[in-house]
Short mmCIF file of C-alpha atoms in Angstrom, two decimals:
data_model
loop_
_atom_site.label_atom_id
_atom_site.label_comp_id
_atom_site.label_asym_id
_atom_site.label_seq_id
_atom_site.Cartn_x
_atom_site.Cartn_y
_atom_site.Cartn_z
CA UNK O 1 108.79 75.49 125.36
CA UNK O 2 105.24 75.20 126.70
CA UNK O 3 103.59 72.31 124.87
CA UNK O 4 100.20 73.98 125.04
CA UNK O 5 101.43 77.15 123.37
CA UNK O 6 100.82 77.14 119.64
CA UNK O 7 102.87 79.31 117.32
CA UNK O 8 101.08 81.03 114.43
CA UNK O 9 100.08 84.51 113.30
CA UNK O 10 97.15 85.20 115.58
CA UNK O 11 94.08 87.29 114.75
CA UNK O 12 94.30 89.51 117.81
CA UNK O 13 94.45 93.05 116.41
CA UNK O 14 91.22 95.02 116.64
CA UNK O 15 89.70 98.36 115.69
CA UNK O 16 91.86 100.52 117.97
CA UNK O 17 95.14 98.98 116.75
CA UNK O 18 94.19 99.23 113.06
CA UNK O 19 93.13 102.87 113.47
CA UNK O 20 96.47 103.64 115.14
CA UNK O 21 98.26 101.71 112.40
CA UNK O 22 96.57 103.75 109.65
CA UNK O 23 97.19 107.11 111.34
CA UNK O 24 100.86 106.28 111.97
CA UNK O 25 101.43 105.13 108.38
CA UNK O 26 99.75 108.17 106.82
CA UNK O 27 101.15 110.88 109.10
CA UNK O 28 104.86 110.80 108.36
CA UNK O 29 107.30 113.45 107.23
CA UNK O 30 105.01 114.38 104.32
CA UNK O 31 102.92 116.94 106.21
CA UNK O 32 106.12 118.71 107.28
CA UNK O 33 107.53 118.72 103.72
CA UNK O 34 104.61 118.84 101.26
CA UNK O 35 102.96 122.21 102.17
CA UNK O 36 105.88 124.03 100.53
CA UNK O 37 105.58 121.98 97.32
CA UNK O 38 101.80 122.31 97.10
CA UNK O 39 101.94 126.09 97.55
CA UNK O 40 104.79 126.44 95.05
CA UNK O 41 102.99 124.54 92.27
CA UNK O 42 99.75 126.38 93.13
CA UNK O 43 101.49 129.64 92.11
CA UNK O 44 101.19 130.85 95.74
CA UNK O 45 97.39 130.85 95.35
CA UNK O 46 96.35 130.12 98.95
CA UNK O 47 92.76 129.15 98.15
CA UNK O 48 93.86 126.84 95.34
CA UNK O 49 96.45 125.19 97.61
CA UNK O 50 93.77 124.39 100.22
CA UNK O 51 91.50 122.97 97.48
CA UNK O 52 94.35 120.73 96.33
CA UNK O 53 94.82 119.41 99.87
CA UNK O 54 91.11 118.53 99.99
CA UNK O 55 91.43 116.84 96.57
CA UNK O 56 94.38 114.77 97.78
CA UNK O 57 92.30 113.63 100.76
CA UNK O 58 89.51 112.44 98.44
CA UNK O 59 91.99 110.61 96.18
CA UNK O 60 93.55 108.92 99.21
CA UNK O 61 90.11 107.81 100.39
CA UNK O 62 89.40 106.16 97.02
CA UNK O 63 92.83 104.45 97.01
CA UNK O 64 92.41 103.17 100.57
CA UNK O 65 88.90 101.84 99.95
CA UNK O 66 90.11 99.96 96.86
CA UNK O 67 92.75 98.17 98.91
CA UNK O 68 90.16 97.58 101.62
CA UNK O 69 88.23 95.35 99.19
CA UNK O 70 91.39 93.31 98.53
CA UNK O 71 92.13 92.93 102.26
CA UNK O 72 88.56 91.99 103.19
CA UNK O 73 88.03 89.58 100.30
CA UNK O 74 91.41 87.90 100.95
CA UNK O 75 92.15 88.42 104.66
CA UNK O 76 95.73 87.14 104.53
CA UNK O 77 99.02 88.51 105.73
CA UNK O 78 100.72 89.78 102.58
CA UNK O 79 97.36 89.96 100.77
CA UNK O 80 98.78 92.07 97.93
CA UNK O 81 101.18 89.31 96.86
CA UNK O 82 98.44 86.67 97.08
CA UNK O 83 96.01 88.89 95.15
CA UNK O 84 98.40 89.43 92.21
CA UNK O 85 99.11 85.70 92.08
CA UNK O 86 95.41 84.86 92.06
CA UNK O 87 94.59 87.43 89.35
CA UNK O 88 97.50 86.89 86.97
CA UNK O 89 99.09 83.55 87.87
CA UNK O 90 102.24 82.43 89.70
CA UNK O 91 104.78 84.33 87.56
CA UNK O 92 103.36 87.86 88.14
CA UNK O 93 102.78 86.84 91.75
CA UNK O 94 106.45 85.94 92.11
CA UNK O 95 107.54 89.20 90.43
CA UNK O 96 105.31 91.14 92.86
CA UNK O 97 107.03 89.28 95.68
CA UNK O 98 110.44 89.90 94.09
CA UNK O 99 109.90 93.64 93.92
CA UNK O 100 108.34 93.75 97.41
CA UNK O 101 111.53 92.23 98.82
CA UNK O 102 113.47 95.25 97.59
CA UNK O 103 110.82 97.98 97.72
CA UNK O 104 110.06 97.00 101.32
CA UNK O 105 113.74 97.32 102.18
CA UNK O 106 113.87 100.61 100.25
CA UNK O 107 110.89 102.08 102.14
CA UNK O 108 112.48 101.04 105.43
CA UNK O 109 115.82 102.58 104.40
CA UNK O 110 114.20 105.87 103.34
CA UNK O 111 112.27 106.07 106.63
CA UNK O 112 115.44 105.36 108.64
CA UNK O 113 117.39 108.04 106.75
CA UNK O 114 114.57 110.55 107.19
CA UNK O 115 114.37 109.79 110.91
CA UNK O 116 118.13 110.16 111.30
CA UNK O 117 118.14 113.46 109.39
CA UNK O 118 115.42 115.00 111.61
CA UNK O 119 117.19 113.71 114.74
CA UNK O 120 120.59 115.22 113.88
CA UNK O 121 119.48 118.44 112.16
CA UNK O 122 119.09 120.50 115.41
CA UNK O 123 122.82 119.99 116.07
CA UNK O 124 123.69 121.50 112.67
CA UNK O 125 121.43 124.59 112.45
CA UNK O 126 123.53 126.43 109.86
CA UNK O 127 124.80 123.61 107.65
CA UNK O 128 123.78 120.27 106.16
CA UNK O 129 123.87 117.06 108.18
CA UNK O 130 127.07 114.96 107.71
CA UNK O 131 126.21 111.91 105.61
CA UNK O 132 128.29 109.47 107.67
CA UNK O 133 126.67 110.48 110.96
CA UNK O 134 123.21 110.34 109.42
CA UNK O 135 123.76 106.86 107.95
CA UNK O 136 125.26 105.49 111.17
CA UNK O 137 122.26 106.68 113.19
CA UNK O 138 119.88 105.28 110.53
CA UNK O 139 121.58 101.87 110.79
CA UNK O 140 121.31 101.92 114.59
CA UNK O 141 117.61 102.84 114.45
CA UNK O 142 116.93 100.06 111.95
CA UNK O 143 118.60 97.47 114.18
CA UNK O 144 116.52 98.58 117.18
CA UNK O 145 113.33 98.35 115.12
CA UNK O 146 114.31 94.85 113.93
CA UNK O 147 114.73 93.70 117.55
CA UNK O 148 111.36 95.16 118.56
CA UNK O 149 109.59 93.49 115.60
CA UNK O 150 111.11 90.12 116.43
CA UNK O 151 109.30 90.34 119.77
CA UNK O 152 105.90 90.14 118.06
CA UNK O 153 103.09 92.56 117.23
CA UNK O 154 101.71 92.94 120.74
CA UNK O 155 105.08 94.03 122.09
CA UNK O 156 105.08 97.19 119.94
CA UNK O 157 101.41 98.15 120.41
CA UNK O 158 102.15 100.55 123.25
CA UNK O 159 104.83 102.26 121.16
CA UNK O 160 102.29 102.74 118.37
CA UNK O 161 99.78 104.26 120.78
CA UNK O 162 102.38 106.60 122.28
CA UNK O 163 103.55 107.68 118.82
CA UNK O 164 100.01 108.29 117.59
CA UNK O 165 99.28 110.49 120.62
CA UNK O 166 102.54 112.39 120.05
CA UNK O 167 101.83 112.96 116.35
CA UNK O 168 98.30 114.14 116.93
CA UNK O 169 99.50 116.39 119.78
CA UNK O 170 102.11 118.10 117.55
CA UNK O 171 99.66 118.60 114.71
CA UNK O 172 96.92 119.78 117.09
CA UNK O 173 99.29 122.34 118.62
CA UNK O 174 100.05 123.80 115.20
CA UNK O 175 96.47 123.68 113.90
CA UNK O 176 94.68 124.99 117.00
CA UNK O 177 97.20 127.82 117.39
CA UNK O 178 96.35 128.95 113.86
CA UNK O 179 92.62 128.77 114.56
CA UNK O 180 93.11 130.78 117.75
CA UNK O 181 94.97 133.50 115.83
CA UNK O 182 92.20 133.70 113.25
CA UNK O 183 89.51 133.92 115.93
CA UNK O 184 91.50 136.62 117.73
CA UNK O 185 91.23 138.57 114.47
CA UNK O 186 94.61 140.26 114.25
CA UNK O 187 94.78 142.16 110.98
CA UNK O 188 98.10 140.70 109.78
CA UNK O 189 96.86 137.13 110.40
CA UNK O 190 93.41 137.48 108.87
CA UNK O 191 94.72 139.42 105.87
CA UNK O 192 96.74 136.45 104.65
CA UNK O 193 93.59 134.37 104.13
CA UNK O 194 91.40 137.15 102.78
CA UNK O 195 90.90 137.11 99.03
CA UNK O 196 92.57 133.70 99.00
CA UNK O 197 91.93 133.13 95.28
CA UNK O 198 93.25 136.50 94.10
CA UNK O 199 96.69 135.21 93.09
CA UNK O 200 97.51 133.74 89.68
CA UNK O 201 95.81 130.42 88.92
CA UNK O 202 98.09 127.47 88.10
CA UNK O 203 97.77 125.66 84.78
CA UNK O 204 96.83 121.97 84.44
CA UNK O 205 100.41 120.65 84.64
CA UNK O 206 101.10 122.70 87.77
CA UNK O 207 97.90 121.45 89.41
CA UNK O 208 98.98 117.88 88.64
CA UNK O 209 102.40 118.47 90.24
CA UNK O 210 100.74 120.06 93.27
CA UNK O 211 98.46 117.04 93.69
CA UNK O 212 101.48 114.71 93.57
CA UNK O 213 103.17 116.81 96.27
CA UNK O 214 100.09 116.72 98.49
CA UNK O 215 99.40 113.03 97.94
CA UNK O 216 102.87 112.21 99.28
CA UNK O 217 101.61 113.40 102.69
CA UNK O 218 98.56 111.09 102.46
CA UNK O 219 100.28 107.97 101.10
CA UNK O 220 100.24 104.80 103.19
CA UNK O 221 96.49 104.13 103.40
CA UNK O 222 96.74 100.63 101.90
CA UNK O 223 99.15 99.38 104.57
CA UNK O 224 96.64 97.02 106.21
CA UNK O 225 96.75 94.67 103.18
CA UNK O 226 100.03 93.34 104.58
CA UNK O 227 98.64 92.53 108.05
CA UNK O 228 95.06 91.50 107.16
CA UNK O 229 95.77 87.96 108.40
CA UNK O 230 96.26 89.25 111.93
CA UNK O 231 93.12 91.38 112.21
CA UNK O 232 89.99 90.49 114.12
CA UNK O 233 86.91 90.43 111.88
CA UNK O 234 88.53 92.31 108.93
CA UNK O 235 85.20 92.94 107.14
CA UNK O 236 84.10 95.24 109.99
CA UNK O 237 87.41 96.39 111.47
CA UNK O 238 88.98 97.76 108.26
CA UNK O 239 86.07 100.00 107.05
CA UNK O 240 85.47 101.38 110.55
CA UNK O 241 89.16 102.20 110.94
CA UNK O 242 89.32 103.88 107.52
CA UNK O 243 86.31 106.10 108.21
CA UNK O 244 87.80 107.05 111.58
CA UNK O 245 91.43 107.65 110.61
CA UNK O 246 91.15 109.39 107.22
CA UNK O 247 88.63 112.11 108.20
CA UNK O 248 90.73 112.85 111.31
CA UNK O 249 93.92 113.13 109.24
CA UNK O 250 92.17 115.28 106.61
CA UNK O 251 90.85 117.77 109.17
CA UNK O 252 94.27 118.00 110.84
CA UNK O 253 96.06 118.53 107.51
CA UNK O 254 93.67 121.29 106.40
CA UNK O 255 93.88 123.07 109.76
CA UNK O 256 97.68 122.81 109.76
CA UNK O 257 97.91 124.41 106.32
CA UNK O 258 95.52 127.17 107.40
CA UNK O 259 97.73 127.70 110.46
CA UNK O 260 100.88 127.90 108.33
CA UNK O 261 99.22 130.45 106.03
CA UNK O 262 97.89 132.46 108.98
CA UNK O 263 101.33 132.88 110.54
CA UNK O 264 103.62 132.88 107.48
CA UNK O 265 103.40 134.62 104.14
CA UNK O 266 103.50 132.42 101.00
CA UNK O 267 107.04 133.63 100.30
CA UNK O 268 108.17 132.72 103.82
CA UNK O 269 106.75 129.22 103.34
CA UNK O 270 108.54 128.79 100.00
CA UNK O 271 111.86 130.00 101.41
CA UNK O 272 111.72 127.57 104.36
CA UNK O 273 113.29 124.11 104.33
CA UNK O 274 111.26 123.06 107.39
CA UNK O 275 107.92 124.90 107.53
CA UNK O 276 106.95 123.48 110.94
CA UNK O 277 110.17 124.78 112.50
CA UNK O 278 109.82 128.21 110.83
CA UNK O 279 106.24 128.36 112.16
CA UNK O 280 107.49 127.44 115.66
CA UNK O 281 110.15 130.18 115.54
CA UNK O 282 107.40 132.76 115.03
CA UNK O 283 104.69 131.44 117.34
CA UNK O 284 106.40 129.46 120.14
CA UNK O 285 110.16 130.11 119.88
CA UNK O 286 110.71 128.28 123.18
CA UNK O 287 109.80 125.00 121.41
CA UNK O 288 112.16 125.42 118.44
CA UNK O 289 114.44 122.66 119.72
CA UNK O 290 111.63 120.43 120.91
CA UNK O 291 109.67 120.17 117.64
CA UNK O 292 112.40 118.41 115.57
CA UNK O 293 112.90 115.81 118.32
CA UNK O 294 109.15 115.28 118.66
CA UNK O 295 108.90 114.78 114.88
CA UNK O 296 111.78 112.27 115.05
CA UNK O 297 110.07 110.34 117.85
CA UNK O 298 106.85 110.17 115.83
CA UNK O 299 108.71 109.03 112.70
CA UNK O 300 110.23 106.14 114.68
CA UNK O 301 106.84 104.43 114.71
CA UNK O 302 106.61 104.78 110.90
CA UNK O 303 109.84 102.82 110.64
CA UNK O 304 108.53 100.27 113.13
CA UNK O 305 105.30 99.63 111.20
CA UNK O 306 107.04 99.60 107.80
CA UNK O 307 109.29 96.76 108.94
CA UNK O 308 106.23 94.98 110.32
CA UNK O 309 104.24 95.13 107.07
CA UNK O 310 107.12 94.51 104.65
CA UNK O 311 108.01 91.20 106.34
CA UNK O 312 104.51 89.75 105.90
CA UNK O 313 104.84 89.40 102.11
CA UNK O 314 107.98 87.31 102.54
CA UNK O 315 106.25 85.14 105.11
CA UNK O 316 103.22 84.40 102.92
CA UNK O 317 105.52 83.62 99.97
CA UNK O 318 107.38 81.05 102.06
CA UNK O 319 104.02 79.60 103.05
CA UNK O 320 103.00 79.21 99.39
CA UNK O 321 106.30 77.68 98.28
CA UNK O 322 107.55 80.71 96.32
CA UNK O 323 110.49 81.17 98.69
CA UNK O 324 112.56 78.60 100.65
CA UNK O 325 110.84 76.89 103.56
CA UNK O 326 112.84 78.87 106.13
CA UNK O 327 110.72 81.95 105.38
CA UNK O 328 107.60 80.06 106.51
CA UNK O 329 108.82 79.96 110.10
CA UNK O 330 107.99 81.89 113.27
CA UNK O 331 109.82 82.34 116.55
CA UNK O 332 108.32 81.80 120.00
CA UNK O 333 106.80 85.31 119.85
CA UNK O 334 104.86 84.40 116.67
CA UNK O 335 107.03 86.75 114.65
CA UNK O 336 108.50 85.85 111.20
CA UNK O 337 112.01 86.42 112.50
CA UNK O 338 113.83 85.31 109.32
CA UNK O 339 111.79 87.78 107.26
CA UNK O 340 112.52 90.56 109.77
CA UNK O 341 116.22 89.69 109.73
CA UNK O 342 116.36 89.72 105.90
CA UNK O 343 114.49 93.03 105.75
CA UNK O 344 116.87 94.68 108.22
CA UNK O 345 119.94 93.40 106.33
CA UNK O 346 118.65 94.59 102.94
CA UNK O 347 117.51 97.92 104.42
CA UNK O 348 120.98 98.41 105.89
CA UNK O 349 122.59 97.81 102.49
CA UNK O 350 120.19 100.36 100.91
CA UNK O 351 121.10 102.93 103.59
CA UNK O 352 124.81 102.54 102.91
CA UNK O 353 124.64 102.53 99.10
CA UNK O 354 121.93 105.03 98.10
CA UNK O 355 120.60 108.51 98.84
CA UNK O 356 117.15 109.39 100.18
CA UNK O 357 115.92 111.23 97.07
CA UNK O 358 116.85 108.38 94.71
CA UNK O 359 115.09 105.86 96.94
CA UNK O 360 111.83 107.82 97.11
CA UNK O 361 111.69 108.45 93.33
CA UNK O 362 112.24 104.83 92.29
CA UNK O 363 110.01 103.38 95.03
CA UNK O 364 107.02 105.46 93.92
CA UNK O 365 107.64 104.48 90.30
CA UNK O 366 107.73 100.71 90.97
CA UNK O 367 104.87 100.67 93.47
CA UNK O 368 102.67 102.64 91.07
CA UNK O 369 103.09 99.90 88.44
CA UNK O 370 101.77 97.29 90.86
CA UNK O 371 98.94 99.56 92.00
CA UNK O 372 97.75 99.81 88.38
CA UNK O 373 97.84 96.01 88.04
CA UNK O 374 95.99 95.62 91.36
CA UNK O 375 93.15 97.86 90.16
CA UNK O 376 92.94 95.95 86.86
CA UNK O 377 92.88 92.76 88.94
CA UNK O 378 89.88 94.00 90.94
CA UNK O 379 87.93 94.54 87.72
CA UNK O 380 89.15 91.23 86.30
CA UNK O 381 87.94 89.23 89.29
CA UNK O 382 84.57 90.98 89.27
CA UNK O 383 84.09 89.81 85.67
CA UNK O 384 85.57 86.30 86.03
CA UNK O 385 84.34 85.47 89.55
CA UNK O 386 81.14 87.45 90.14
CA UNK O 387 80.03 85.04 92.86
CA UNK O 388 83.22 85.31 94.90
CA UNK O 389 82.21 86.28 98.47
CA UNK O 390 82.93 90.00 98.91
CA UNK O 391 81.83 91.28 102.34
CA UNK O 392 82.87 94.74 101.14
CA UNK O 393 82.74 95.98 97.53
CA UNK O 394 84.25 99.33 96.62
CA UNK O 395 82.34 101.77 94.39
CA UNK O 396 83.53 100.92 90.85
CA UNK O 397 84.42 104.50 89.73
CA UNK O 398 86.88 104.62 92.64
CA UNK O 399 88.83 101.82 90.97
CA UNK O 400 89.16 103.84 87.74
CA UNK O 401 90.21 106.96 89.69
CA UNK O 402 92.91 104.99 91.49
CA UNK O 403 94.02 103.35 88.24
CA UNK O 404 94.30 106.70 86.43
CA UNK O 405 96.21 108.30 89.31
CA UNK O 406 98.67 105.39 89.61
CA UNK O 407 99.14 105.28 85.84
CA UNK O 408 100.00 108.97 85.81
CA UNK O 409 102.67 108.34 88.47
CA UNK O 410 104.22 105.83 86.06
CA UNK O 411 103.93 107.80 82.81
CA UNK O 412 104.68 111.38 83.90
CA UNK O 413 108.27 110.64 85.10
CA UNK O 414 108.95 108.78 81.84
CA UNK O 415 107.58 111.64 79.70
CA UNK O 416 108.76 114.63 81.73
CA UNK O 417 112.30 113.49 82.57
CA UNK O 418 113.14 110.22 80.77
CA UNK O 419 116.18 108.58 82.32
CA UNK O 420 117.92 105.28 81.81
CA UNK O 421 117.43 104.66 85.52
CA UNK O 422 113.75 103.87 84.94
CA UNK O 423 114.73 101.30 82.30
CA UNK O 424 117.09 99.75 84.83
CA UNK O 425 114.23 99.59 87.35
CA UNK O 426 112.03 97.71 84.84
CA UNK O 427 114.90 95.34 83.97
CA UNK O 428 115.42 94.73 87.67
CA UNK O 429 111.73 93.85 88.01
CA UNK O 430 112.09 91.26 85.25
CA UNK O 431 115.32 89.89 86.74
CA UNK O 432 113.14 87.92 89.13
CA UNK O 433 112.72 85.45 86.23
CA UNK O 434 116.29 84.24 86.87
CA UNK O 435 115.09 82.88 90.22
CA UNK O 436 111.50 81.99 89.32
CA UNK O 437 112.28 79.64 86.40
CA UNK O 438 114.66 77.22 88.17
CA UNK O 439 113.42 77.42 91.76
CA UNK O 440 109.65 77.84 91.41
CA UNK O 441 108.63 76.76 87.90
CA UNK O 442 110.94 73.71 87.69
CA UNK O 443 110.91 73.27 91.51
CA UNK O 444 114.65 72.71 91.63
CA UNK O 445 115.61 71.34 95.05
CA UNK O 446 119.12 71.83 96.32
CA UNK O 447 120.43 69.69 99.15
CA UNK O 448 122.31 72.66 100.56
CA UNK O 449 118.98 74.52 101.02
CA UNK O 450 117.70 71.78 103.34
CA UNK O 451 120.91 71.80 105.38
CA UNK O 452 120.90 75.60 105.64
CA UNK O 453 117.21 75.54 106.67
CA UNK O 454 117.91 73.10 109.51
CA UNK O 455 120.93 75.10 110.65
CA UNK O 456 119.01 78.40 110.64
CA UNK O 457 116.08 76.87 112.51
CA UNK O 458 118.43 75.77 115.30
CA UNK O 459 120.42 79.00 115.27
CA UNK O 460 117.44 81.37 115.46
CA UNK O 461 115.05 79.06 117.34
CA UNK O 462 112.28 79.21 114.72
CA UNK O 463 109.82 76.59 113.55
CA UNK O 464 107.04 75.91 111.04
CA UNK O 465 103.81 77.46 112.44
CA UNK O 466 101.28 75.10 114.02
CA UNK O 467 98.46 76.74 112.13
CA UNK O 468 98.65 78.86 109.00
CA UNK O 469 96.38 81.74 107.95
CA UNK O 470 92.77 81.03 107.07
CA UNK O 471 92.38 79.11 103.82
CA UNK O 472 90.93 81.15 100.99
#
C-alpha cells in the first residue's frame, strides 16, 4: 500500500453530488404509486388532490430544513445517531443505533424488492410476479450494490448522475406531454381539469390519509444527515442543494399529476395498479415496455444510496465505542467495508423472511418515533446550549410542524388499526438494552472479540482510519 496514501472518510462531495443525492433519494417509486392513493382519499376531487400534493411539498421542505440544522451543526457521518446521543445520553443514542441497524437493512430490503418487482413485472403482464423469482433478483441486486459501495463514494458518483438524468427524463416526458395536450386544447383533455373542485370534498380524516399517501413520494429529504461528514463546506452546500432539489421535484410532481389527470379520468387512475404505465398505453404505446425498465434502472440508484447512508451510522458508532472496534475500520477505498457487509447480510435476511408491505409499515412507524425525538432534541439544545455554534438555524415553527406530523404517523396506526405487531416493534427497540448494559455500560471486554477483530482485518484488508471525522 502507498505509504503516502491516508485512509479516512474524505470531505470531497460538493454541491452537485449532494443535489443529485437528494433528488435520487426523494424520487423513488412513490411518484408512480402515490397519485392513485392521493386521488382516492381526495374523493376524486382533482383540485383538492393537487392542493394536497402542494401541501406535501411544503411539509417535506420543513422536515428537510429541520434535519439540515442537525447536519450543519454536527457535520458528522451518521449525524442522527450522534445527535440523539448528545441530546439524551448514551443509552438513547445506543437504541437509535440499534434500531438504525435494522431499519437501515429494512429500507434496503424494501428497495431491493421494489426494484425486483418493477424489473420482472413486464414479463408477467396478466398475473402477479412469482415471489421466488422476485426475491432471487432482489438478493442479486443487493449483492451488486454492496460491491459498488465497497469501492468508495467516488466510484458510484457517475451512476448517481446517470440515474438522476434518467429519472428527470422519465418524469419530464410525462409532465411535458400533459402540458402539451392542455396547450393544444383538445376538449376531452381540457374538460378533465375544468371545474376541478366540483366533486365531493373529503373530510378531515380523508385529507390526513391523502397527505400520508402524498408524503410517501416526498420522503427521503433528511438523507444527508448520514453523509454530512463527507461533504465539502456543509453549512453552504446543504442549504443550496435543498433549495435546488426540492423546488425541482415539487414542480415535476405537480406537472406529472396534471398530466395524469389530463390523459386519464379519475376512475381510470383509481382502477390502475401502475398509473405511469396506463398513461403510457394511452399516450405513447410504443414505450409501454420501456417505461418499467427505465423505472427499474432509476430505482437501482435509490438502493445504492440507501446502502451508502445506512452504513455510516454503524461506522460512527464503532468510532465512538458503541460497537466493536472492527466497525471503525475502512478499506483501501476509504469505504466502511464491514458496515457495508453487515448491511447487505441483514438486508438479505429481511428479503427472504418478510414481505414488502410489512417492511414499509413498520419502518415508517419506528422512524417516526425517532423523528419526534430528534425535533424535541433540537428544541432542547436551543434551550440548554444557546451559544452552540449554529451556522444554520431552522425557523422554529417548522420544528413543531415536523414534530406534529411525525407524531401523527406514530399515533394514527395505533388508534386506527391497533395490532400486537406494533407492541413487538417497541419491545424490539428496547431489546437493545440486552447488548448495551454488558458491552457499553459495563464495558465488558471479551478476548474472542479481539481475536475476531484481528482475523477480520486480515481477511477483508481493513484498518483503523488515519484520521477520523472532525471533532465536535
